[in-house]
Coordinates of C-alpha atoms in Angstrom, one line a residue:
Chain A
X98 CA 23.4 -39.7 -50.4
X99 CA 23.1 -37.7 -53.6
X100 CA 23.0 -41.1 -55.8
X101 CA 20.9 -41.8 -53.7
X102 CA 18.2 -39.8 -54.4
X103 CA 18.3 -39.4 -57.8
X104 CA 18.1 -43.2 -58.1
X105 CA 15.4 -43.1 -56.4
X106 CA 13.3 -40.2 -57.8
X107 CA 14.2 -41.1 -61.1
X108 CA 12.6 -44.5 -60.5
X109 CA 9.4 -43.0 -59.5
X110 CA 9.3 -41.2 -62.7
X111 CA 10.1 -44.0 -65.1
X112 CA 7.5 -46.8 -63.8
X113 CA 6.5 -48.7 -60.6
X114 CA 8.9 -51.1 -60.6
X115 CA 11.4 -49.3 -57.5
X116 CA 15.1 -49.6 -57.8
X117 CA 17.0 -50.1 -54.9
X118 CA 20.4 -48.9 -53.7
X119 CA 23.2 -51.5 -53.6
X120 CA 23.0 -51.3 -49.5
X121 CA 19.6 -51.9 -50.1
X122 CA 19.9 -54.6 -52.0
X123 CA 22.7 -56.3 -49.5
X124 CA 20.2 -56.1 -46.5
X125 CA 17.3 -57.8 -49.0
X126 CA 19.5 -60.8 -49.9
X127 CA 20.5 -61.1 -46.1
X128 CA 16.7 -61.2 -45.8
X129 CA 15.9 -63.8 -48.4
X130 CA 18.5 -65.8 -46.8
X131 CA 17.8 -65.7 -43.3
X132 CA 14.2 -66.1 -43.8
X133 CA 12.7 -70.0 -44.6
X134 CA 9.8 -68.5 -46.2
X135 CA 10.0 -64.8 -47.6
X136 CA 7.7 -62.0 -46.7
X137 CA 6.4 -59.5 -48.6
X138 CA 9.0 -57.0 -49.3
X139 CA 8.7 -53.1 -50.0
X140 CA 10.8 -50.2 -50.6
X141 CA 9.6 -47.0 -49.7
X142 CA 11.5 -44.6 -52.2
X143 CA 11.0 -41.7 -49.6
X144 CA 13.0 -43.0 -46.7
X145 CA 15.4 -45.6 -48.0
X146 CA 14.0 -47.9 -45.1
X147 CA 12.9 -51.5 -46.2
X148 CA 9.4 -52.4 -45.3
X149 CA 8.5 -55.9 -44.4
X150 CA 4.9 -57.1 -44.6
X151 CA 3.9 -60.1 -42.4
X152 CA 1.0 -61.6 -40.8
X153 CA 0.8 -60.7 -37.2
X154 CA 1.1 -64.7 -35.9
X155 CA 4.3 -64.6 -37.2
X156 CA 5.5 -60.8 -35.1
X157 CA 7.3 -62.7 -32.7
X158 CA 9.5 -65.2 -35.2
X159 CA 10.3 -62.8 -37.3
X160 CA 11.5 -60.0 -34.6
X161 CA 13.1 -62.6 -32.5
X162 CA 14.9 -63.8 -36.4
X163 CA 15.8 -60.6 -37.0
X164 CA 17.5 -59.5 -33.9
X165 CA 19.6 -62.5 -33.0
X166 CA 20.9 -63.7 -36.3
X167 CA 24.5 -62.4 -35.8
X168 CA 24.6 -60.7 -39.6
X169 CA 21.0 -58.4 -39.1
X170 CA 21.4 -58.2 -35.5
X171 CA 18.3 -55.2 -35.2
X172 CA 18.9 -54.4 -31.9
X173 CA 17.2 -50.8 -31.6
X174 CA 13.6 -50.7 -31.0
X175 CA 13.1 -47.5 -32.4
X176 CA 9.2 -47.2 -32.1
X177 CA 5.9 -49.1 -32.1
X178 CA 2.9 -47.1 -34.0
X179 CA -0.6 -48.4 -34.6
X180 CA -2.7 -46.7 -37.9
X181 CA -6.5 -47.1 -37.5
X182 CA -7.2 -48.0 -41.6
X183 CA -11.1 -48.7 -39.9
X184 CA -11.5 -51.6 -41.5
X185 CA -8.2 -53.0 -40.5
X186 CA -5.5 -51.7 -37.6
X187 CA -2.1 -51.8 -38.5
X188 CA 0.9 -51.6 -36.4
X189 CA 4.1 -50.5 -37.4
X190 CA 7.8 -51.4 -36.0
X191 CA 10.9 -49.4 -36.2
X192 CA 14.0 -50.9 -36.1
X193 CA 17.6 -50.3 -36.3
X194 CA 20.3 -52.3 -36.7
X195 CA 23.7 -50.4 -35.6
X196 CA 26.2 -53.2 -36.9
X197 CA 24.7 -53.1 -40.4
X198 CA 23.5 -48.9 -39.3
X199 CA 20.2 -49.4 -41.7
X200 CA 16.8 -49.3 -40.6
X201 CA 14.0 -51.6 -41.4
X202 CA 10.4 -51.5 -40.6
X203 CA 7.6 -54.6 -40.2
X204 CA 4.1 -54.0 -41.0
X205 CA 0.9 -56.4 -40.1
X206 CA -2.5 -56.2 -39.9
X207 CA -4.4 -56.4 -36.8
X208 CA -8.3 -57.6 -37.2
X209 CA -10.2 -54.8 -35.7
X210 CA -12.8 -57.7 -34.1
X211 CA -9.9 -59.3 -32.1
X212 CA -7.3 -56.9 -31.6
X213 CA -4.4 -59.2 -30.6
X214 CA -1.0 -59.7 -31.4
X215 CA 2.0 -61.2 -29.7
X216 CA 4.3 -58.6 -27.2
X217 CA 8.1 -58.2 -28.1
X218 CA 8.5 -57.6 -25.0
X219 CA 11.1 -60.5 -24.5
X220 CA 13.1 -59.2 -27.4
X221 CA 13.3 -55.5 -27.0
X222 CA 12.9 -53.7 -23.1
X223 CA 11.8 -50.6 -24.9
X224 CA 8.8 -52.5 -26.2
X225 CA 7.2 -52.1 -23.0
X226 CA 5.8 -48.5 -23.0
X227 CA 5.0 -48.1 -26.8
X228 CA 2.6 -51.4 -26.5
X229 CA 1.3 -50.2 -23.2
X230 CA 0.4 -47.0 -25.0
X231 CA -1.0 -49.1 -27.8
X232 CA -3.2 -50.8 -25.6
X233 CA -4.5 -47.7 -24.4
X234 CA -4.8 -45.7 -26.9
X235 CA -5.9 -48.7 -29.4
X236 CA -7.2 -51.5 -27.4
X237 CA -4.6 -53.6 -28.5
X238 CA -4.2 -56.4 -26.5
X239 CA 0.0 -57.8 -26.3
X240 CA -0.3 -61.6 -25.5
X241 CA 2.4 -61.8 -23.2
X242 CA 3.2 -58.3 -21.6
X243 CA 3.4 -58.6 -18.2
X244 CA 1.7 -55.4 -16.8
X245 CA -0.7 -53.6 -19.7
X246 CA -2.0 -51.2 -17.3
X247 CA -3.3 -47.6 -18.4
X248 CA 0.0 -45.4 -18.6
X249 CA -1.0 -42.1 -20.5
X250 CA -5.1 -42.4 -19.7
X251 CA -6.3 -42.5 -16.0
X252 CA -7.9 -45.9 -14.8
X253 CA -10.9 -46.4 -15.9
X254 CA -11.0 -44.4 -18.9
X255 CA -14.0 -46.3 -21.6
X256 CA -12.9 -46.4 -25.3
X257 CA -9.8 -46.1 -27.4
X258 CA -9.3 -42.5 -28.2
X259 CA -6.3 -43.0 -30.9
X260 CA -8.9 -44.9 -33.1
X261 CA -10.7 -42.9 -36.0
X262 CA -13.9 -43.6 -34.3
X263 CA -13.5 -42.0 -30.8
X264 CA -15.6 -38.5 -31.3
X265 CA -13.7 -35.2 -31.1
X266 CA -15.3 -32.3 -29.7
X267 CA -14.4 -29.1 -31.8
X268 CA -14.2 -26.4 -29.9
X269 CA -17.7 -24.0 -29.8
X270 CA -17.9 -20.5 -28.9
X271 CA -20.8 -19.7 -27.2
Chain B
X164 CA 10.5 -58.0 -17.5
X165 CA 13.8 -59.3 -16.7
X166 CA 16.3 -57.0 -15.0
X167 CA 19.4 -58.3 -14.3
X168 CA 19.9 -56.5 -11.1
X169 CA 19.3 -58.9 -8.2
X170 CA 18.5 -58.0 -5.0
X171 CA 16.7 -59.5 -2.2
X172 CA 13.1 -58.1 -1.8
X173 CA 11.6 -60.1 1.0
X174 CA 11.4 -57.4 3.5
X175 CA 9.5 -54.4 1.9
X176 CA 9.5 -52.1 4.5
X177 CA 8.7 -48.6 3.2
X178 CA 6.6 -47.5 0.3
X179 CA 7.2 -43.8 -0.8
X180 CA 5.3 -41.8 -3.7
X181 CA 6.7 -38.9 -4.8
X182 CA 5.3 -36.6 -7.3
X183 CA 3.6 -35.5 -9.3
X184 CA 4.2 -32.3 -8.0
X185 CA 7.6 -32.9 -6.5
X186 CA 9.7 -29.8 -7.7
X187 CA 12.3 -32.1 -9.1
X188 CA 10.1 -34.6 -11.5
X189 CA 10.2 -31.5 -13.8
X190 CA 6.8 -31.4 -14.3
X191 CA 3.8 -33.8 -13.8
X192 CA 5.9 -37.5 -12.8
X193 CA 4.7 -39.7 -10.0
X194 CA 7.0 -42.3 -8.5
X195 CA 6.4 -45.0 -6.3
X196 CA 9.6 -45.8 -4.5
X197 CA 9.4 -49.3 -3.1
X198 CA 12.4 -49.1 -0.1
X199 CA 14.1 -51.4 2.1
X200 CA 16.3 -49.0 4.6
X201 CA 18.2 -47.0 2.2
X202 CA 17.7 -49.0 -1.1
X203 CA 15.1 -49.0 -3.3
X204 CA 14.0 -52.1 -4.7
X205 CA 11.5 -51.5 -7.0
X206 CA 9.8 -48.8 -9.1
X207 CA 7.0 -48.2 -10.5
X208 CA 6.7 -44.8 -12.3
X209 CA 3.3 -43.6 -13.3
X210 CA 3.2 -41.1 -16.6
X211 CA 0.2 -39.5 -18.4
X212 CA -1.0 -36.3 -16.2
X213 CA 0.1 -33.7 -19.1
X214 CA -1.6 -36.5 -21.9
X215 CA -3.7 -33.6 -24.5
X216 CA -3.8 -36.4 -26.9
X217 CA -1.7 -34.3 -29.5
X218 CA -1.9 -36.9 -32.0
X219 CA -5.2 -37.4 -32.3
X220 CA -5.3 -33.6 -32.2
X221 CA -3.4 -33.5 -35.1
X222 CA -5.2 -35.5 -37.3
X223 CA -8.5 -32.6 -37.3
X224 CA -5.8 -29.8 -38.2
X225 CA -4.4 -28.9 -41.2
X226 CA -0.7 -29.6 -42.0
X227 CA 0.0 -25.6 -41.1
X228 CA -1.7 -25.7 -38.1
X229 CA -0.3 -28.7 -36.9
X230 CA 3.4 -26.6 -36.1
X231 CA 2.2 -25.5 -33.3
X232 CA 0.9 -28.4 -31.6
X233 CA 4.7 -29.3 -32.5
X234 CA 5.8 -26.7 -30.6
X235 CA 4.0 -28.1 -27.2
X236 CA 5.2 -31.2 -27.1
X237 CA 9.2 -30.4 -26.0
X238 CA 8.4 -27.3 -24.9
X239 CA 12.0 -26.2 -24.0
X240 CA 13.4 -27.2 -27.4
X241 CA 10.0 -25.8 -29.5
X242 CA 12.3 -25.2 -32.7
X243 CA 13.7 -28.5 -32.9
X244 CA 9.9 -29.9 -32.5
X245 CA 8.9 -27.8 -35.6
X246 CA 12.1 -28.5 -37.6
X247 CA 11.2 -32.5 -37.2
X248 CA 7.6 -32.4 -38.6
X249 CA 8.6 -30.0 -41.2
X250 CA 11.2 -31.8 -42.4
X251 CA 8.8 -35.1 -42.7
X252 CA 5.8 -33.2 -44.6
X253 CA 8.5 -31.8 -46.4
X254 CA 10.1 -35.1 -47.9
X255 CA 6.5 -36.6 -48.0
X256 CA 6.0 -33.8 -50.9
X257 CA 9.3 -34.2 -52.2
X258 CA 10.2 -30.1 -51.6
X259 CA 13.3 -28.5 -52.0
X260 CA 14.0 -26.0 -49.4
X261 CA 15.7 -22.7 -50.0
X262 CA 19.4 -23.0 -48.5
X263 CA 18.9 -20.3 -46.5
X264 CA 15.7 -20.9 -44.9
X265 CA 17.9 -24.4 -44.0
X266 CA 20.5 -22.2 -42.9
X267 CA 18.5 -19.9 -40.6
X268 CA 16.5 -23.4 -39.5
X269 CA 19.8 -25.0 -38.6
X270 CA 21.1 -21.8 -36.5
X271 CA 18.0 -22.3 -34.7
X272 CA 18.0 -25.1 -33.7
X273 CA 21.1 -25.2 -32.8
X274 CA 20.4 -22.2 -30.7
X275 CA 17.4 -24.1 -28.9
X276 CA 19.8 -26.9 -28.7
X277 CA 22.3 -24.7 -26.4
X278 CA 18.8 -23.2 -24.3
X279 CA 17.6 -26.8 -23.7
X280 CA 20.9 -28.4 -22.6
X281 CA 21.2 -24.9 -20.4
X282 CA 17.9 -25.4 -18.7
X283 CA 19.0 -29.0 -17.9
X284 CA 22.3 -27.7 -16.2
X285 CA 21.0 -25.2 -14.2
X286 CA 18.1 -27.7 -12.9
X287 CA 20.2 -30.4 -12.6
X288 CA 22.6 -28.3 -10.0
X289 CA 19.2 -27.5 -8.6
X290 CA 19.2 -31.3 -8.0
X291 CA 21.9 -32.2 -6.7
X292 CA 21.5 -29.2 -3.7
X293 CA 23.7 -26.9 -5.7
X294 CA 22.0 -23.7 -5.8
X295 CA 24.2 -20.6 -8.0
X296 CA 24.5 -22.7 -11.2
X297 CA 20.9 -22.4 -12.0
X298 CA 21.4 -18.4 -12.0
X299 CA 24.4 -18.7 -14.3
X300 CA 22.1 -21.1 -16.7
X301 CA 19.6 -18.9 -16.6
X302 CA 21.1 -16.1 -17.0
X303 CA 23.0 -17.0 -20.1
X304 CA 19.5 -18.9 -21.5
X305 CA 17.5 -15.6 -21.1
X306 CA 19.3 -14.2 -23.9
X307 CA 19.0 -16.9 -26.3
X308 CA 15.2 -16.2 -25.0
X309 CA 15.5 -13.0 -25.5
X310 CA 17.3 -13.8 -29.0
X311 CA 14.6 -15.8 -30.1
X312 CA 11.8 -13.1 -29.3
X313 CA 13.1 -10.4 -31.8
X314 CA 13.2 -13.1 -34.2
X315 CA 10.2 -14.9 -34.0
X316 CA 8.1 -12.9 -32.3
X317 CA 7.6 -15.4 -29.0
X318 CA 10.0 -16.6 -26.0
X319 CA 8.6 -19.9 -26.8
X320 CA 6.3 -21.7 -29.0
X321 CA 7.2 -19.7 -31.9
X322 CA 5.5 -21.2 -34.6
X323 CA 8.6 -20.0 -36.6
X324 CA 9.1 -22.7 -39.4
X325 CA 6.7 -23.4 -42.3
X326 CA 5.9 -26.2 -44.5
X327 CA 8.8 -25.2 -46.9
X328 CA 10.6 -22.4 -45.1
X329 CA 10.3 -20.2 -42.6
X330 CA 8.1 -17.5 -42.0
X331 CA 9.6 -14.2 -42.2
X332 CA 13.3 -12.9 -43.1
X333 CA 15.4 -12.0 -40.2
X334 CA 16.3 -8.6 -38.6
X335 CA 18.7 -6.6 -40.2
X336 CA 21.5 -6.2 -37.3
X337 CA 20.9 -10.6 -37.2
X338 CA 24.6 -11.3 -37.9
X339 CA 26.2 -8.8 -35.5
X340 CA 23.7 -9.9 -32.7
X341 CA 24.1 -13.8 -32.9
X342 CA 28.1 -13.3 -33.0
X343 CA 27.8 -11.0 -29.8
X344 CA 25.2 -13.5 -28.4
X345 CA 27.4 -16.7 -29.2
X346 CA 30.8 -14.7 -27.4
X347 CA 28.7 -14.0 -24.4
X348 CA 27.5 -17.9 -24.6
X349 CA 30.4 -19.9 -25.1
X350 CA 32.0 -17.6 -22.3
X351 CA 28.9 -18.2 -20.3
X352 CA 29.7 -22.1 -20.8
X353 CA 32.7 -21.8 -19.5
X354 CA 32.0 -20.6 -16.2
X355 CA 29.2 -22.9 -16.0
X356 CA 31.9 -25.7 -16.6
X357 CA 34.2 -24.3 -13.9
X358 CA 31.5 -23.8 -11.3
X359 CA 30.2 -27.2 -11.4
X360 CA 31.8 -29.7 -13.4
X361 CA 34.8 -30.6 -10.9
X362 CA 33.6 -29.6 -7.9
X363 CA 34.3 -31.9 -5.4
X364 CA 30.9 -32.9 -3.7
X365 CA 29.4 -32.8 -7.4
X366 CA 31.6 -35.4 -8.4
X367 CA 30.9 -37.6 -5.6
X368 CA 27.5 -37.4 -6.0
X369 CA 27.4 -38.6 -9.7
X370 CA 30.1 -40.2 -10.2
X371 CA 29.7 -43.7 -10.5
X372 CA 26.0 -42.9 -9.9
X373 CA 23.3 -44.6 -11.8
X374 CA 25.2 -46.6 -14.5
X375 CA 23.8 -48.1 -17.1
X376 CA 25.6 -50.2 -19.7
X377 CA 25.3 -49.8 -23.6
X378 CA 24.1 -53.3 -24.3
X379 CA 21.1 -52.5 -21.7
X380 CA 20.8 -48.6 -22.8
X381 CA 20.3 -50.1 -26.4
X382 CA 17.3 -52.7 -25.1
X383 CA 16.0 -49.5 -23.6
X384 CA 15.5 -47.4 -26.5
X385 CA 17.7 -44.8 -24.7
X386 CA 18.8 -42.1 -27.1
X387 CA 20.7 -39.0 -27.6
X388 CA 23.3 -37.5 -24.8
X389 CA 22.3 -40.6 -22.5
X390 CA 23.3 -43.0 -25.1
X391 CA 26.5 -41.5 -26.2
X392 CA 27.0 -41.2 -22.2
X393 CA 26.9 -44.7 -22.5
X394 CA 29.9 -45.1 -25.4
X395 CA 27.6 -45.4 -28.3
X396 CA 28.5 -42.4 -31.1
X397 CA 25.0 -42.6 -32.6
X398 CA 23.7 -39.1 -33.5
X399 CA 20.9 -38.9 -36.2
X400 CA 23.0 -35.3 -37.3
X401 CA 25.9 -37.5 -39.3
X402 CA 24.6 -40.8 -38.9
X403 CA 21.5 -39.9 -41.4
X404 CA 22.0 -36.3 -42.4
X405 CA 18.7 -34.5 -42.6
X406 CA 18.2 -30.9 -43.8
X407 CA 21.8 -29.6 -44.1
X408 CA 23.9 -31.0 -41.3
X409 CA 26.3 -32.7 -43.6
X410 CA 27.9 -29.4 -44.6
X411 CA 29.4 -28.5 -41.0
X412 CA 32.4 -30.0 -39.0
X413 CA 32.0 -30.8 -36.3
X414 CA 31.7 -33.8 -33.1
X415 CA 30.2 -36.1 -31.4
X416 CA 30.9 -35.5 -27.3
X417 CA 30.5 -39.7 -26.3
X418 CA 31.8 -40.7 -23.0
X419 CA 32.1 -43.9 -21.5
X420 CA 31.1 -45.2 -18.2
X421 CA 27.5 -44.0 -18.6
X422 CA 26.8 -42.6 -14.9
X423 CA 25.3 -39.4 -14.5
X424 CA 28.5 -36.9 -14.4
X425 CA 29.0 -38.4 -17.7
X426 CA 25.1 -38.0 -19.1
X427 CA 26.2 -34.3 -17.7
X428 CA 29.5 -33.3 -19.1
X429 CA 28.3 -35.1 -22.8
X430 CA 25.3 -32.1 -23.2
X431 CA 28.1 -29.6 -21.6
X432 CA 30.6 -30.6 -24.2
X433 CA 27.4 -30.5 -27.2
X434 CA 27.0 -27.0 -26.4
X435 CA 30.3 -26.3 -27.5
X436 CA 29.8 -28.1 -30.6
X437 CA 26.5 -26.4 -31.3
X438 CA 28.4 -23.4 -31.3
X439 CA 30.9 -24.5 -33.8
X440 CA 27.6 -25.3 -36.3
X441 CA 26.1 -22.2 -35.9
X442 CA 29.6 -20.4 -36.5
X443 CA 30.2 -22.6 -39.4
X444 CA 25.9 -21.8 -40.4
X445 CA 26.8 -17.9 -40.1
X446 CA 29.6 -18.2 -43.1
X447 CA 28.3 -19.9 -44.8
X448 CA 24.9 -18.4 -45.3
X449 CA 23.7 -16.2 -48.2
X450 CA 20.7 -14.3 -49.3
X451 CA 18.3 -15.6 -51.1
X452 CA 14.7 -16.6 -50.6
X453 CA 12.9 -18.3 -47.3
X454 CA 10.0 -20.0 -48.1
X455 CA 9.9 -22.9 -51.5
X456 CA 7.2 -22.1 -53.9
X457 CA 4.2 -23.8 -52.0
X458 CA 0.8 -24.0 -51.8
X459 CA -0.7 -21.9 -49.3
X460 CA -2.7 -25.5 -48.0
X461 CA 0.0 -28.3 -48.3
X462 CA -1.8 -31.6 -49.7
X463 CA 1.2 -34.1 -49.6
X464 CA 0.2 -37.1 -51.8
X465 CA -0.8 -40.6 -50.1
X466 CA 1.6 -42.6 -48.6
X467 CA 3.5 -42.6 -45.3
X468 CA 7.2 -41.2 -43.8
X469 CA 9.1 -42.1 -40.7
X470 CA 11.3 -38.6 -40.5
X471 CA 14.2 -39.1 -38.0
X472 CA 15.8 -35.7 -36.5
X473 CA 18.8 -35.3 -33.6
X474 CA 16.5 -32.8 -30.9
X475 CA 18.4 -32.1 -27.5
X476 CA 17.0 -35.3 -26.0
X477 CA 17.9 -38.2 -28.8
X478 CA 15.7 -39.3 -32.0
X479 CA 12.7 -37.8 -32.4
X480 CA 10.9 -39.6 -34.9
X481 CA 7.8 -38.4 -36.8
X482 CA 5.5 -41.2 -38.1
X483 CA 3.4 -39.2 -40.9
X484 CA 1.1 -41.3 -42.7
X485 CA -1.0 -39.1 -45.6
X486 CA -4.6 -39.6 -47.5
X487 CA -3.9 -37.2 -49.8
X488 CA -6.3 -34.6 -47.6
X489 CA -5.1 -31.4 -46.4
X490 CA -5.1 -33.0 -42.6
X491 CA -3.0 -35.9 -41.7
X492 CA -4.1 -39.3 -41.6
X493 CA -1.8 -40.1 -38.2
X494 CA 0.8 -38.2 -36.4
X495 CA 2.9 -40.4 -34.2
X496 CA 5.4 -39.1 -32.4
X497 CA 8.6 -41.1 -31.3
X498 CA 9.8 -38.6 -28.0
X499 CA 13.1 -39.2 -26.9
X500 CA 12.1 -38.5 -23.2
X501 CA 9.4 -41.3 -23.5
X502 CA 11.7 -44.0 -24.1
X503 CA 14.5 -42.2 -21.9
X504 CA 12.3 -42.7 -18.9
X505 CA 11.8 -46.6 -19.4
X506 CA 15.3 -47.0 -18.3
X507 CA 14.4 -45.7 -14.9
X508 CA 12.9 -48.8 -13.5
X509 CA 16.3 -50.3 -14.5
X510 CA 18.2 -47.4 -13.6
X511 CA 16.9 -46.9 -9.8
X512 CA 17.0 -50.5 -8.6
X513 CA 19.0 -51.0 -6.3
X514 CA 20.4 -47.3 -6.0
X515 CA 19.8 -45.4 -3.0
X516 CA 17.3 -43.0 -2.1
X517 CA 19.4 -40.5 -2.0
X518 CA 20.4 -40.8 -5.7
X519 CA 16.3 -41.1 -6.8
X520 CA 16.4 -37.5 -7.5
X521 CA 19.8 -37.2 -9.1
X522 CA 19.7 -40.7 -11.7
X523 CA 16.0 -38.5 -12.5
X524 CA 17.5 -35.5 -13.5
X525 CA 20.2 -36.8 -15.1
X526 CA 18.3 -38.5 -17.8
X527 CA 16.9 -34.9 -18.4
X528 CA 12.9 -35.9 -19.2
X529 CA 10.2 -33.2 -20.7
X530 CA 6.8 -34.4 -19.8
X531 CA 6.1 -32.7 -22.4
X532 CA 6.5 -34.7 -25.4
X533 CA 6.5 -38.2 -22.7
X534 CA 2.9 -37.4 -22.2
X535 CA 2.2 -36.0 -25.9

């Protein structure tokens, strides 16, 4: 852990160019191999995690790829989070894998226009609630979830209150 | 959804909703029970009746500020909330804590850790139809209340940790307390163990009760006591090491049939490892100072942090993504209970009605931080 982190700090300080721990780099080769055509890859020096940046057609290859090839074998859905960028939504995956016990995470863009991307539903259980709340809270639609029916806001509810454009009313004395 | 569970649904008979303010959804939970005689073939829980929108909330406060919305989310374990939000602003800006601030945070913790898992025995009797454990809980939680209050000022929502420390030093008799308090405790546990644990008609209502494999817990996104119920050693405390936890001895209570006597015994048995921390905490601990040299408004720089921490439910993730502002950009919060509960559906097909109440309990949900 220590190495770790000096590595890592120490890499911020010299340039841009991040260096990677040798566990790091195992799970990166894995990737290169597994993968016919290779996305984007990032290190985050803050949280040892590996980022993966892909376009959101591709969500459902890639997480399928990733969870039944027997060497990655992510089979812990750890969360789905959406980041309203305004001009773009993002959504985030968290995954674990407990044979290989690293974590990665997959990043895509979702057009703010057409808010739609492919469910994981089939892959991971546990992506049920997260993308129901997504579609609640983002207007996300997930092509392919069986049920996407409001679970946190009541029926009915009009807008998409996790997006930076839903109004928040500070609080007034009076 | 697929669930692997097959059961013959042609005659639906009997459609029963229960909550949201049935005494034993602890809290705001609404269940519709679809039943056929005795069984219940299909669920369909319904979640969002304590939704404050806490994340969005977030995002118009300021990185202080934001502690105490921390504190409402798992509103029995409030310290652990804190400790997992501070910890992620905290290695967004690269801090190094003062040992004994992580000391005192850990004790804490721990502390809240022992309160939560108490609260959950004592309902969980409650659930079952066994009415004098929740008096022992209680009793024995009250002073861990009671513990907290001289030292943080509140019962709950203490708003006790800081970006960087915590907020003030603790009472001078704070050694000879906690070792009277942790004597009284671990005795406490053991009574609580004898009155319950092997009692005959307890055991036959969990046992065997509500199983759930690891393969399926794992699809789930089931976490913390219910996954190690279900023979999976995974606990964010050694298998990532956040703050200080890699300085203690200590282990991992993991069962294996994964039915609800064993999601019980496996928070039993954690309390008497939270002990052994805090023991191992209190020798370890020196003086020194509480709170890193900080700015009194934190402005972490740009970029973003997925902070995992252990709290008494499973991983608690904090998704912290940063402008550069003294507000965050997004808060998202990765509850436990939230993803706990998905493996309800699963968990209650199938079972009888009689067990509705006990599978429910034993997963031990907070609407809390479920609703955010």
């Amino acid at each position: 852990m220590e190495n770790q982190k000096t590595n890592n700090k120490e890499s911020k300080e010299d340039s841009d160019i991040l260096v990677s721990t040798p566990e790091q780099d195992e799970l990166i080769s894995l990737l290169t191999k597994r993968f016919p055509s290779v996305p984007d890859i990032n290190i985050n020096h803050l949280q040892e995690d590996i980022e993966l940046i892909i376009e959101s057609k591709n969500i459902k290859s890639t997480c399928r790829l990733l969870k039944d090839s027997s060497e990655l074998n992510f089979n812990y859905l750890e969360c789905i989070s959406l980041v309203d960028y305004e001009e773009k939504l993002e959504a985030v995956y968290h995954l674990t894998s407990f044979k290989l016990k690293q974590s990665l995470v997959i990043k895509t863009s979702i057009s703010v226009e057409n808010p739609e991307i492919d469910s994981v539903i089939d892959i991971w259980r546990a992506a049920d609630w997260f993308e129901r709340e997504a579609h609640d809270l983002f207007g996300v639609t997930f092509l392919g979830h069986p049920n996407l029916e409001p679970l946190l806001l009541f029926e009915g509810f009009e807008g998409y209150p996790g997006r930076k454009n839903f109004p928040i009313n500070d609080y007034k004395e009076w | 959804m697929e669930i692997n569970k097959t059961i013959n649904s042609d005659n639906v008979d009997l459609m029963i909703n229960m909550g949201p303010q049935h005494p034993s959804t602890h809290g705001v939970f609404r269940l519709l029970l679809n039943i056929d005689g005795e069984r219940i073939i299909d669920v369909k829980p319904h979640i969002g009746y304590l939704h404050r929108g806490s994340e969005k909330l977030c995002e118009n406060e300021r990185y202080a500020q934001v502690v105490t919305l921390f504190d409402r989310l798992d509103y029995v374990a409030n310290l652990n909330m804190e400790l997992g939000f501070c910890l992620a602003v905290e290695s967004l800006m690269e801090l190094d804590i003062p040992d004994r601030a992580s000391y005192i945070r850990v004790i804490l913790c721990e502390l809240n850790r022992i309160a939560s898992h108490l609260l959950f025995y004592g309902t969980y009797g409650l659930d079952v139809g066994a009415m004098t454990p929740v008096l022992y809980a209680f009793r024995e939680r009250e002073k861990i209340q009671g513990f907290f209050e001289s030292i943080t000022g509140a019962r709950m929502m203490h708003n006790y940790f800081r970006i960087g420390g915590i907020k003030e030093e603790l009472p001078d008799d704070f050694n000879n307390r906690l070792s009277l308090l942790l004597d009284e405790v671990s005795q406490g546990i053991e009574e609580c163990d004898m009155l319950l644990s092997k009692n005959e008609m307890f055991l036959a209502r969990t046992k065997n009760v509500g199983i759930i494999s690891a393969s399926d817990a794992v699809d789930f996104g089931v976490s913390g006591p219910n996954l190690r119920a279900s023979g999976i050693a995974r606990d964010i405390r050694v298998s990532k090491p956040y703050s200080i936890y890699d300085r203690f001895d200590y282990g991992i209570p993991v069962a294996s049939s994964g039915d609800c006597w064993d999601r019980y015994y496996v928070r039993l048995e954690e309390i008497r490892q939270s002990i052994k921390i805090i023991k191992q905490a209190m020798s370890q601990m020196e003086d020194g100072p509480i709170l890193a040299k900080v700015r009194r408004i934190a402005r972490p720089p740009k970029g973003e942090i997925y902070f995992r921490t252990e709290s008494p439910r499973g991983d608690f993730g904090v998704y912290l993504v940063s402008d550069g502002s003294d507000k965050p950009y997004r808060v998202k919060v990765r509850a436990p209970s939230f993803a706990n509960l998905q493996s309800l559906q699963y968990l209650l097909k199938g079972a009888y009605i009689a067990d509705a109440v006990t599978i429910l309990g034993s997963i031990d949900i907070i609407m809390g931080e479920v609703d955010r």
